[in-house]
Structures are given as C-alpha cells and as structure tokens.
mmCIF file of C-alpha atoms and ligand atoms in Angstrom:
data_model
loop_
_atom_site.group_PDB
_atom_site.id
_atom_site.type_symbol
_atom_site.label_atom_id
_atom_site.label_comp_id
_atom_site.label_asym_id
_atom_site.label_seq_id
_atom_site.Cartn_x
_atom_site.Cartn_y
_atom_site.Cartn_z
ATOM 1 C CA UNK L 1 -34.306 2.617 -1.263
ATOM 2 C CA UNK L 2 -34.681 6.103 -0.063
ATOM 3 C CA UNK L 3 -32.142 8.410 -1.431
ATOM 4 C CA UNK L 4 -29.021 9.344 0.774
ATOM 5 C CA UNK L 5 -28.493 12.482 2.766
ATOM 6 C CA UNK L 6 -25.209 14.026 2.552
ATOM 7 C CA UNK L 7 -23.624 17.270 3.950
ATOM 8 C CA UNK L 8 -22.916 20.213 2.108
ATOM 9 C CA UNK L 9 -21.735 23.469 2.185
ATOM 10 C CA UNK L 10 -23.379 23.983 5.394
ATOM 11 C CA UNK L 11 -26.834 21.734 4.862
ATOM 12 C CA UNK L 12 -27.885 18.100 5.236
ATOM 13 C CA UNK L 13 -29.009 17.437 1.327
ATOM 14 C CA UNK L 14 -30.313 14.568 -0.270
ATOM 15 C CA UNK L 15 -27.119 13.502 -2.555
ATOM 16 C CA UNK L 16 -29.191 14.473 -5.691
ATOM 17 C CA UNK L 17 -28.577 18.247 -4.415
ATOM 18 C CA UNK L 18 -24.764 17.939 -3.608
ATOM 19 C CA UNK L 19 -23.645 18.830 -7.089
ATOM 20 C CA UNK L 20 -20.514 21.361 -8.255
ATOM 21 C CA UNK L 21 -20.050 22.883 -11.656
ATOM 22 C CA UNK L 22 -17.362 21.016 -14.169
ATOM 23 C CA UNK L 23 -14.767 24.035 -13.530
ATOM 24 C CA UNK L 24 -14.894 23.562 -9.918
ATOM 25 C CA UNK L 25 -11.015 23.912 -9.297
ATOM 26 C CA UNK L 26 -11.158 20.838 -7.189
ATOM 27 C CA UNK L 27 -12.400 18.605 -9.913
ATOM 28 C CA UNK L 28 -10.347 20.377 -12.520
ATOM 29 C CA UNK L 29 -7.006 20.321 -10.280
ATOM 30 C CA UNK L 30 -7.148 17.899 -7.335
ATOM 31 C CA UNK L 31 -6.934 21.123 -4.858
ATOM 32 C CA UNK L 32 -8.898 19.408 -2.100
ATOM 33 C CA UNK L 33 -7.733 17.366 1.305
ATOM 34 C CA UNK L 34 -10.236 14.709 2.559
ATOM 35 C CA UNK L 35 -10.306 12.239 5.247
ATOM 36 C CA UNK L 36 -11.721 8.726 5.627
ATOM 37 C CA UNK L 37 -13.244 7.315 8.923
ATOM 38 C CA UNK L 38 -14.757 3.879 9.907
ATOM 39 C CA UNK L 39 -18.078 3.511 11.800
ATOM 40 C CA UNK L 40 -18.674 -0.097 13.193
ATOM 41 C CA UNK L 41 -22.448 -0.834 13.816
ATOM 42 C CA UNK L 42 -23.170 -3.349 16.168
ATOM 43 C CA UNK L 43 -25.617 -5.714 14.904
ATOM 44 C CA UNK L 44 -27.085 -6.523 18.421
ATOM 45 C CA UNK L 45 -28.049 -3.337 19.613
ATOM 46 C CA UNK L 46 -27.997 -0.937 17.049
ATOM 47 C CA UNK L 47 -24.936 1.414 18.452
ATOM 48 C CA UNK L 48 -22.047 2.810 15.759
ATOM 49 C CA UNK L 49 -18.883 3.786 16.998
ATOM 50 C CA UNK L 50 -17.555 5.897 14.687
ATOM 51 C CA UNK L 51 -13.442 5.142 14.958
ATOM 52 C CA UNK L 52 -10.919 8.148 15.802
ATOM 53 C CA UNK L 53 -12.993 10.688 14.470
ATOM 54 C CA UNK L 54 -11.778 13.663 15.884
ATOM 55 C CA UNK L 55 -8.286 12.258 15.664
ATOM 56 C CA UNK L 56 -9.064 12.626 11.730
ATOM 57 C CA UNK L 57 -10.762 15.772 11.982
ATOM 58 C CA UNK L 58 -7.517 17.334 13.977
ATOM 59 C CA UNK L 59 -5.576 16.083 10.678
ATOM 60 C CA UNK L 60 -7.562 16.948 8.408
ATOM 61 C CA UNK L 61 -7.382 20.581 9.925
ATOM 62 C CA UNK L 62 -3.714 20.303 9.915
ATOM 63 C CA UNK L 63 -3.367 19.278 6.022
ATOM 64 C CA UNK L 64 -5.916 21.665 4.803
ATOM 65 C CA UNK L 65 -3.406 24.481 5.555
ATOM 66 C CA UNK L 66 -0.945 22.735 2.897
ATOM 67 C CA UNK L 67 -3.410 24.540 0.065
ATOM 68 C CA UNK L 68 -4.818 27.454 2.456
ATOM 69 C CA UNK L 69 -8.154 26.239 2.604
ATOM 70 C CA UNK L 70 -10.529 27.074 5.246
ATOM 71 C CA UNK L 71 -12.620 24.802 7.422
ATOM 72 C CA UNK L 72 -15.237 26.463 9.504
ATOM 73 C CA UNK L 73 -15.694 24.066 11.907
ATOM 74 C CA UNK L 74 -14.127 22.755 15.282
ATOM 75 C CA UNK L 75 -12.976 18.912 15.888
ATOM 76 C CA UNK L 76 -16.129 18.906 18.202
ATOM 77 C CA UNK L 77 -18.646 20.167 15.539
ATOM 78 C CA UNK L 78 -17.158 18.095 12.605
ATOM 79 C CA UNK L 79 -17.469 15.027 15.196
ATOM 80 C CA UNK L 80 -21.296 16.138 15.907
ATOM 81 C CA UNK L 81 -22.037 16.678 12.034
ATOM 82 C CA UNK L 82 -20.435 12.539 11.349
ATOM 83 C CA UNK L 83 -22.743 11.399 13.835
ATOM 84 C CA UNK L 84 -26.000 13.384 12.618
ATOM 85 C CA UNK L 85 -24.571 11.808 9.147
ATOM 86 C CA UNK L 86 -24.717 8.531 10.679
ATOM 87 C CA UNK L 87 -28.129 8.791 12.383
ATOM 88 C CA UNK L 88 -29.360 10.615 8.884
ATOM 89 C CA UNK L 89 -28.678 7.544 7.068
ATOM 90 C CA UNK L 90 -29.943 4.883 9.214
ATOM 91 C CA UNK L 91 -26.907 2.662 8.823
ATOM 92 C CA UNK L 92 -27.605 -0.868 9.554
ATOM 93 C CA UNK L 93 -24.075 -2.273 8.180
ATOM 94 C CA UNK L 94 -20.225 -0.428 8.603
ATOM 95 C CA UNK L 95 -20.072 2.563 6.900
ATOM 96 C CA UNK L 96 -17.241 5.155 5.702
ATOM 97 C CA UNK L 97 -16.973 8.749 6.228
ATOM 98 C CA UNK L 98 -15.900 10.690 3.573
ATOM 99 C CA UNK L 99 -15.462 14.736 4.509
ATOM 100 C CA UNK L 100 -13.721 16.378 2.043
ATOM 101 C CA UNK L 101 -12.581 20.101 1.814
ATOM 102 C CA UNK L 102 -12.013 21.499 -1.507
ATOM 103 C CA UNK L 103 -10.651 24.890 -3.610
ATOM 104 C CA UNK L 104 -14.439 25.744 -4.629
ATOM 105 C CA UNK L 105 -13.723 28.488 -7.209
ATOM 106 C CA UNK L 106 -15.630 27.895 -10.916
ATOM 107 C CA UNK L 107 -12.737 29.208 -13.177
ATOM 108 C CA UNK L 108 -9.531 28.079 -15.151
ATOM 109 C CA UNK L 109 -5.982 28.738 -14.000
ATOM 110 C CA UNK L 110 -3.870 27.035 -11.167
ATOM 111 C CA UNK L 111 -3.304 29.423 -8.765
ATOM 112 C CA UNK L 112 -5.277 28.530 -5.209
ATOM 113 C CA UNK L 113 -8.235 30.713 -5.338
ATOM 114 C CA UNK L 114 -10.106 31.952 -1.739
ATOM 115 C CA UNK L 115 -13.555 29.893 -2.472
ATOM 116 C CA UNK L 116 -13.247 26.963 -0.205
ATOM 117 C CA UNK L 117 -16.476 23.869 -0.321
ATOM 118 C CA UNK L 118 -16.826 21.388 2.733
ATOM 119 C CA UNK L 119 -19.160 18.147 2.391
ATOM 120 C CA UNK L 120 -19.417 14.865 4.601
ATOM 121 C CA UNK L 121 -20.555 11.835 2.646
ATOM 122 C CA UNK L 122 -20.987 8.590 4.380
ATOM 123 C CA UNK L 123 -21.505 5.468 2.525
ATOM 124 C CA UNK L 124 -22.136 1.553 3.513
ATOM 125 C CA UNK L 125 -18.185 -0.005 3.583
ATOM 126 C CA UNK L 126 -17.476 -3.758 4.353
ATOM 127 C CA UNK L 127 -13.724 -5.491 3.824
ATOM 128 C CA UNK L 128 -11.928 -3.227 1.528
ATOM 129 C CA UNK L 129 -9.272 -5.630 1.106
ATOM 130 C CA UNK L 130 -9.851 -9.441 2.556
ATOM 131 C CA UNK L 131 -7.667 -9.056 5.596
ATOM 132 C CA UNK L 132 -9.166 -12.997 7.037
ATOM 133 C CA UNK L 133 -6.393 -14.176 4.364
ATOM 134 C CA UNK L 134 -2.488 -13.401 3.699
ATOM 135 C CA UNK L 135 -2.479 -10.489 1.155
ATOM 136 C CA UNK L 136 -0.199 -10.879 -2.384
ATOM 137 C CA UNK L 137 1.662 -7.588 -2.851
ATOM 138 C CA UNK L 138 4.041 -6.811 -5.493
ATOM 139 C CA UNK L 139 6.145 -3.745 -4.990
ATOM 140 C CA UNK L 140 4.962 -1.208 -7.916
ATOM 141 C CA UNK L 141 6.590 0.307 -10.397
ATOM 142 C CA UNK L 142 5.657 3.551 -9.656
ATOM 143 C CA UNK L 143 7.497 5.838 -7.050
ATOM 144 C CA UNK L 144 6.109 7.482 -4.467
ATOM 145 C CA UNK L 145 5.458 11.386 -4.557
ATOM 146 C CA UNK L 146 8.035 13.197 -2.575
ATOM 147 C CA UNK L 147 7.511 15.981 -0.184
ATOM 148 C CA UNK L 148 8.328 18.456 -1.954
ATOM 149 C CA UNK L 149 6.297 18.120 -4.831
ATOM 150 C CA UNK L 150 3.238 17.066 -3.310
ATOM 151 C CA UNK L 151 3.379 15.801 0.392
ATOM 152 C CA UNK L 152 1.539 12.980 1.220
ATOM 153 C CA UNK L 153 1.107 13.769 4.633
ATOM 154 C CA UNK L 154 -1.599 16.107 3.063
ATOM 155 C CA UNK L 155 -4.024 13.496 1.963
ATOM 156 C CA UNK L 156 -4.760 16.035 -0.856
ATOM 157 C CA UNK L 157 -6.907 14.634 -3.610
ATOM 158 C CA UNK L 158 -4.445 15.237 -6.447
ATOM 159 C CA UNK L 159 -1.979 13.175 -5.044
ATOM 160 C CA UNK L 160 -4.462 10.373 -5.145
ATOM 161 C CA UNK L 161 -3.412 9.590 -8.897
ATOM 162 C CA UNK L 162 -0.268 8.301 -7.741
ATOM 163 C CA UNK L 163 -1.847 5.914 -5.842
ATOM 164 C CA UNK L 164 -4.897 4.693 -7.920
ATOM 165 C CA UNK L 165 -1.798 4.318 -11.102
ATOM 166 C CA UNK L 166 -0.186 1.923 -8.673
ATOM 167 C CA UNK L 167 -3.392 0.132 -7.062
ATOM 168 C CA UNK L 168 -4.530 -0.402 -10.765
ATOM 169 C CA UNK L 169 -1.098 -1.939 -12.194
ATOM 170 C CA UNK L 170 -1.211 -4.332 -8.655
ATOM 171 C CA UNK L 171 -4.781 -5.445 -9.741
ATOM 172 C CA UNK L 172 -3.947 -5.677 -13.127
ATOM 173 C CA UNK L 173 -0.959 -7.616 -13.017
ATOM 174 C CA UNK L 174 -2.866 -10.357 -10.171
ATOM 175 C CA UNK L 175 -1.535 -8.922 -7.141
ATOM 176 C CA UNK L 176 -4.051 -7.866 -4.295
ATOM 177 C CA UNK L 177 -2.128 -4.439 -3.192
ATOM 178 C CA UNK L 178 0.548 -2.404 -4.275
ATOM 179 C CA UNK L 179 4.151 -1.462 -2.216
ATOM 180 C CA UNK L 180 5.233 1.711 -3.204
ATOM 181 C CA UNK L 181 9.064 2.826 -2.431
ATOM 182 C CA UNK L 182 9.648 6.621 -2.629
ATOM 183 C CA UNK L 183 12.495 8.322 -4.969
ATOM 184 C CA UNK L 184 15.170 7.246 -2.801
ATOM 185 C CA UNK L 185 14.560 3.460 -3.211
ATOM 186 C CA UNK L 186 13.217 2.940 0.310
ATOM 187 C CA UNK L 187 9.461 1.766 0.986
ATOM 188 C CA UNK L 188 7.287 4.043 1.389
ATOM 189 C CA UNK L 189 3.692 2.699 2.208
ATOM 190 C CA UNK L 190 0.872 0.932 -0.121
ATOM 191 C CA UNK L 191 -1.810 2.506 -2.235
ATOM 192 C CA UNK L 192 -3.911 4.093 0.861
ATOM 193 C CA UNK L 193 -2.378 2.062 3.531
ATOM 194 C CA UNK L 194 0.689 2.457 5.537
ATOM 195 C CA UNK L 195 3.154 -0.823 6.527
ATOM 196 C CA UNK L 196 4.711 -2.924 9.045
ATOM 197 C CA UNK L 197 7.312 -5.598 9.041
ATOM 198 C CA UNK L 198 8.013 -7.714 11.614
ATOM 199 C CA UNK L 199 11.570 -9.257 11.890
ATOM 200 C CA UNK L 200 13.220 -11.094 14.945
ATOM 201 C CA UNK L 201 10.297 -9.813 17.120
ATOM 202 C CA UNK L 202 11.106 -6.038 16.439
ATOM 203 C CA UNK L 203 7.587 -4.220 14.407
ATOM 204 C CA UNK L 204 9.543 -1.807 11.827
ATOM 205 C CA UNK L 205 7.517 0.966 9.580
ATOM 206 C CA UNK L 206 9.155 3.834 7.463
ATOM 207 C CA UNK L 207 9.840 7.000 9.534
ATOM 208 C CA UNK L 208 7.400 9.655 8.622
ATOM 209 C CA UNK L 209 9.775 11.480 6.872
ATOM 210 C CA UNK L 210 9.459 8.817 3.974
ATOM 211 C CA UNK L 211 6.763 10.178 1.780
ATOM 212 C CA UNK L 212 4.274 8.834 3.909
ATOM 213 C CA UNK L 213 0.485 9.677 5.423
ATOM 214 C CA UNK L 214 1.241 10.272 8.852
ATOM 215 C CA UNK L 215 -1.499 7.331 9.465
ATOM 216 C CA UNK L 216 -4.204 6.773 12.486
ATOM 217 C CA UNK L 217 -3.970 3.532 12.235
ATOM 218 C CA UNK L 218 -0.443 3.122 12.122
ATOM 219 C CA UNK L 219 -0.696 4.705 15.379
ATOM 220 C CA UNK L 220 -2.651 2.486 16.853
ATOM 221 C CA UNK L 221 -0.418 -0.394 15.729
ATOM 222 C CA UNK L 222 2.136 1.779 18.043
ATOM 223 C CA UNK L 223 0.338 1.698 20.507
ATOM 224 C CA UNK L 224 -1.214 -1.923 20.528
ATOM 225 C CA UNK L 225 2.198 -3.248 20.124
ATOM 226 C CA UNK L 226 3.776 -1.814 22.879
ATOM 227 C CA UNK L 227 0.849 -2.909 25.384
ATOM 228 C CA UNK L 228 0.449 -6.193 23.778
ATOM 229 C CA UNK L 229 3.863 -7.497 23.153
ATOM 230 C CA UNK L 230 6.107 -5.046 25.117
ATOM 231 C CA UNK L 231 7.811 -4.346 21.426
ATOM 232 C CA UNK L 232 8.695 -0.905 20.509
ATOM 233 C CA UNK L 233 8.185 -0.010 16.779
ATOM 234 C CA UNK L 234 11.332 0.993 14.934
ATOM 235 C CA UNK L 235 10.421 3.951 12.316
ATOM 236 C CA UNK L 236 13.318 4.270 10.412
ATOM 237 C CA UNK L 237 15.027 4.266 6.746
ATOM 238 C CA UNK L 238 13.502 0.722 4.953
ATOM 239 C CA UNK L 239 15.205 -1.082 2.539
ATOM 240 C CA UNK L 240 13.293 -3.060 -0.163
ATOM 241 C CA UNK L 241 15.322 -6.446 0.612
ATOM 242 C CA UNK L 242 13.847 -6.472 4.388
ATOM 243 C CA UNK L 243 9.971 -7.598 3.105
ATOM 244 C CA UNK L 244 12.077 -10.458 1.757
ATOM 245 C CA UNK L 245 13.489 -11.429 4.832
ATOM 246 C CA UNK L 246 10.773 -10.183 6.953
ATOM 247 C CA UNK L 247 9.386 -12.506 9.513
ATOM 248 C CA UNK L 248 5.808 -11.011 8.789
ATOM 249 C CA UNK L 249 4.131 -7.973 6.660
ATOM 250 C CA UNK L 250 0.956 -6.132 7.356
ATOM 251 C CA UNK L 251 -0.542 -3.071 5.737
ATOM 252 C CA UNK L 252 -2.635 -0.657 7.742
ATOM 253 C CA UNK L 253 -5.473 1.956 7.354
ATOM 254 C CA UNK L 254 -8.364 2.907 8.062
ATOM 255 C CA UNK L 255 -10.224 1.106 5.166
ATOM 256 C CA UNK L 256 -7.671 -1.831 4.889
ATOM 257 C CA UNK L 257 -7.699 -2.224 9.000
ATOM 258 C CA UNK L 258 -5.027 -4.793 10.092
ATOM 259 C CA UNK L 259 -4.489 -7.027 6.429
ATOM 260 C CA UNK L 260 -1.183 -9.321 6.474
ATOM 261 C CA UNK L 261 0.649 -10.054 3.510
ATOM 262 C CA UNK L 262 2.016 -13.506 3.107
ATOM 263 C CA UNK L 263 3.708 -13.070 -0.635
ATOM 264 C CA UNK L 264 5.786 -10.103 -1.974
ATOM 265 C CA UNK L 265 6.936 -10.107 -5.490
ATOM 266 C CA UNK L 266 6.043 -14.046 -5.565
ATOM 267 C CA UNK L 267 8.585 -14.569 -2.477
ATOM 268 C CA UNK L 268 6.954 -16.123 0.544
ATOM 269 C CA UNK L 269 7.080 -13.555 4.137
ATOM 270 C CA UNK L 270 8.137 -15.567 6.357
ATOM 271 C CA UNK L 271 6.378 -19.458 7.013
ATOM 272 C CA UNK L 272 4.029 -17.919 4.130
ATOM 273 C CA UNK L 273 1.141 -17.762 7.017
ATOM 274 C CA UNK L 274 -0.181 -15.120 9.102
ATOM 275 C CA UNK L 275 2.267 -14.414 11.731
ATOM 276 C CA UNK L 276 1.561 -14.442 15.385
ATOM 277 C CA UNK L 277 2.213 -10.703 15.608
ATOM 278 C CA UNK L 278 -0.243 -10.095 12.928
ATOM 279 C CA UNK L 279 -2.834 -11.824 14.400
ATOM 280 C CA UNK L 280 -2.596 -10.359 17.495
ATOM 281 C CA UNK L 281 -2.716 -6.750 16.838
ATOM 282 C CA UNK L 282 -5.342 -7.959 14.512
ATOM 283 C CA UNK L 283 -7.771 -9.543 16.830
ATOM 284 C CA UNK L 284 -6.985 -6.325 19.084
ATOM 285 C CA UNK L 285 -7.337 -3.442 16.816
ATOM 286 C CA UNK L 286 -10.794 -5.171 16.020
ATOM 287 C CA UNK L 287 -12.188 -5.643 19.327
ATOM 288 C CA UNK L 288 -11.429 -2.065 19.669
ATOM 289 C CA UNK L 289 -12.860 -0.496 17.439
ATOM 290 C CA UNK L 290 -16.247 -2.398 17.674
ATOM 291 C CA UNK L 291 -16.715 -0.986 21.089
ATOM 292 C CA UNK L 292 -15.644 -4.905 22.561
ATOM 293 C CA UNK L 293 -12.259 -3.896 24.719
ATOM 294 C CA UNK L 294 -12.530 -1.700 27.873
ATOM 295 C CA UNK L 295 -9.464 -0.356 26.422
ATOM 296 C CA UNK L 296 -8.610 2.439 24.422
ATOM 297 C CA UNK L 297 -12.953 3.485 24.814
ATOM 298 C CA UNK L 298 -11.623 7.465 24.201
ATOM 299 C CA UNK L 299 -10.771 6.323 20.584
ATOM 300 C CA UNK L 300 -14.479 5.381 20.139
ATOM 301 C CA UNK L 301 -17.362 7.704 19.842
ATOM 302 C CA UNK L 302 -20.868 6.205 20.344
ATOM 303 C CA UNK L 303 -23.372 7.613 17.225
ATOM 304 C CA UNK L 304 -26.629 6.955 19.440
ATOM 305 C CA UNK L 305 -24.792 6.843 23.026
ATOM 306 C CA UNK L 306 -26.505 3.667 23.873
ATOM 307 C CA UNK L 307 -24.358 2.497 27.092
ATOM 308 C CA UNK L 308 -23.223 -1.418 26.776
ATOM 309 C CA UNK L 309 -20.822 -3.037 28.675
ATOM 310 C CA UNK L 310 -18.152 -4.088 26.343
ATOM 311 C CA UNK L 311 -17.812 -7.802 26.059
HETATM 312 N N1 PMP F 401 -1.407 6.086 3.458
HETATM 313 C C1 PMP F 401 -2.260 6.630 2.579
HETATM 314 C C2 PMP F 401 -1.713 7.172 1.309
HETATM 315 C C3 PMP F 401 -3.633 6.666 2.856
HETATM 316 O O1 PMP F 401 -4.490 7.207 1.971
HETATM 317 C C4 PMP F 401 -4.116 6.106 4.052
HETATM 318 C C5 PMP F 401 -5.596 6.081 4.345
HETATM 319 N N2 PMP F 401 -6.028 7.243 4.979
HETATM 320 C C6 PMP F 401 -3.189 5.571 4.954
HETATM 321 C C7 PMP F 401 -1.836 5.581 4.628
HETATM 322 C C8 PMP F 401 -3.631 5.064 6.295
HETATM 323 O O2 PMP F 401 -3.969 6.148 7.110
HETATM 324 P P1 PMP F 401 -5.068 6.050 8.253
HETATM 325 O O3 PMP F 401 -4.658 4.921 9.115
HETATM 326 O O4 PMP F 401 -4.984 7.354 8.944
HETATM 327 O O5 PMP F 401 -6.361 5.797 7.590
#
C-alpha cells in the first residue's frame, strides 16, 4: 500500500515527513484544538461527501482562540484543502478528517508560546461504535471538566484525557460507552459524543452550558427532530435519575453518528429496544449525510462534484 499523504504546515507530505520534535508544546502539554469530520464515499459512483465541513472549520476557528492560536486559513480554503486530502488519498471506504491546530514551540514551560502548527490527516473510519444495536452505557466515575478549568466547548487536546480515563474504565468494566455527569451531578455528555433522551415524546439534551462540546451533530438531531416529528428539543439542567426513566437514549457525534443505548448502569431504557424516535432520526441523519435526501444538500460537500440525483 502506498504511503499516505497528509497536510502539514502548509504542504501535502507523505505521513513519513509530518513529524514534530518530543518538546513540541503540544505533545508535551495538550495546547492544541482539533476537529473531526466524516466523509461518506459512495460505493456506486465513486463521490465523497465530506459532512458539515465548514460547519467544523467555523468551530474550530472559534475554539482555537481559547489558547490564542492562529489559523491561517478561511472556512473556504480549509474546506478546499479536506477535499484535495480526500482526492490525495484515493479513498475507496468512509474516512475521518482529522485537522488539528497546535502550540508549535520546541521548549519547556507552560506559558502559550506564539509558534502555532496546522496539519489535516485523513484516515479510513467505519462504525466507531456499533450503532445497528442498543448501546450498554454505564455512567462513569469520572466528572466532567468544568468550564472554567478547561472548557470543553474547546475541543482542546488536553482535555481529551478526561475523556479517554472514562472511555477506558467503560471498556474495562464491559460497558460499550461511558456517561459522564459534570461537577454539579447533572449529565454532561459521553466520552466524544453528546446525548439525547427521549421521554413522553419530548427529545431532552443538557443545555450547553453543562460542560459540554457545543456538538454538530447534536444540531442536526435539532433540526431533524423538529422536521420529522414536530418535537422541539428541551436543553436544559439533566438529572442522572431521567436515563432511568427515559423512554429512549441516544448518543451523538460525528464518529458515533446516531447510536441508541438500550441499558444504563444494568437498568433497561425504556422496552430495552431501539425506540421509534431513535430510529427515525437514525435512518434520517444517514440518508443525509450519504448524499441520499434532497434535504439538508448545503450540509454536504461533494469531494469530486460528480452530480447524482439523490435516491
Ligand atoms: N462531545 C465531545 C467531547 C466530542 O469530542 C464530540 C466529537 N466531536 C462530540 C461531543 C460530538 O460533537 P460533533 O457532533 O460536533 O462531532
């Protein structure tokens, strides 16, 4: 297999030359933001649509002013540099976008130095969790980061330990995803994935004033759940006890999609099956983003522009 190209600092690179010192401040410190984005490739006629792109290049944008670091690029050419990524690579399966803006300094000490590194990796992704069956969460024992130590609205790297500690202690104790609450008591969101209950009809998701990634997806579930089921989203305060009660569960991302969850802490949600709700935002959100709905066709951008009619 022929080695993979990569963007970096300005270049397309074959990965062997995207390499940064050990003291990078990054590495040594976490002082980076990145993003993750979804291309879908169509198996019948080549096409990727890469998913919300620029929505996650806006963000990213946004959050990199949390650790003054500089991106020297527009929506538009961070969009145009994906899909050159995309076409570099020859994907013939899903893949993931990974750009990633970093403190680029080589030294020791904390403070935020000016050097500032961009790259754009983009690798093969499938199911990151199995979202065809109901999802086993337990909530975790560890809190989620607040605000004010470090927000994670930022998607900043370092804040990623807090997640991977509770991801880990899921798998390792046999559940398939983590529920974190924050310091309050209130839930929070999962691992790398933001969530959903459904109760009496009503969708409900912690207010983004919760600790939470201010997710793309989570929009979308907005979105699809008013035009679908004429049901407002309530994003409020969210108290442990209501995934016990819940009707249904979902987590959302852009990795994890749509995935239900059918067991909390060993209690069943709801009949114990993938609601109705679920399973229709589900089957939506998935037409959608492989370029099948007329609807919602400005969240898609088309990697090779090939012009089908959406089935
Ligand atoms: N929360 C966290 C902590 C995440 O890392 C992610 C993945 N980006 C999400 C929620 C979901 O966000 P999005 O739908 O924008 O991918």
């Amino acid at each position: 297999m022929s080695e993979s190209v990569v963007f970096f600092n300005g270049k397309f690179v074959p990965d062997s030359e995207a390499r940064v010192p050990i003291l990078t401040h990054c590495l040594q410190y976490g002082t980076g933001v990145f993003e993750g984005i979804r291309a879908y490739h169509d198996d019948d006629t080549g096409e990727v649509y890469m998913f919300r792109a620029q929505d996650h290049f806006a963000r990213m944008l946004r959050n990199v002013k949390f650790l003054s670091i500089k991106i020297p690029y527009t929506v538009e050419k961070l969009t145009s540099i994906a899909a050159e990524l995309i076409r570099l690579n020859r994907f013939t399966t899903d893949a993931y976008l990974r750009p990633f803006a970093y403190k680029a300094a080589v030294k020791v000490g904390v403070t935020l130095p000016p050097e500032d590194g961009f790259a754009m990796v983009a690798v093969p992704m499938g199911q990151y969790l199995d979202t065809r069956k109901g999802l086993h969460c337990e909530v975790s024992s560890w809190r989620r980061l607040q605000d004010n130590s470090i927000p994670c609205r930022g998607k900043i790297c370092g804040a990623y330990v807090n997640s991977a500690l509770a991801a880990q202690e899921a798998r390792d104790r046999g559940f398939d995803e983590a529920i974190m609450l924050n310091e309050a008591g209130h839930i929070a969101e999962g691992s790398a994935m933001n969530i959903f209950l459904v109760r009496g009809g009503r969708l409900i998701t912690p207010d983004v004033s919760q600790g939470i990634l201010e997710g793309i997806t989570r929009d979308c579930v907005i979105t699809l759940a008013r035009e679908l089921l004429s049901a407002e989203t309530e994003c409020r305060v969210v108290d442990r006890t209501e995934l016990y009660i819940a009707d249904e569960v979902f987590l959302c991302g852009t990795a994890a999609q749509v995935a239900p969850v059918t067991r909390v802490d060993g209690r069943t949600v709801g009949a114990g099956e993938i609601g109705p709700v679920t399973t229709s935002i589900q089957q939506e959100y998935d037409r959608i983003v492989r370029g099948r709905s007329h609807s919602h066709s400005h969240w898609i951008e088309r990697v090779y522009g090939y012009t089908t009619t959406p089935r």
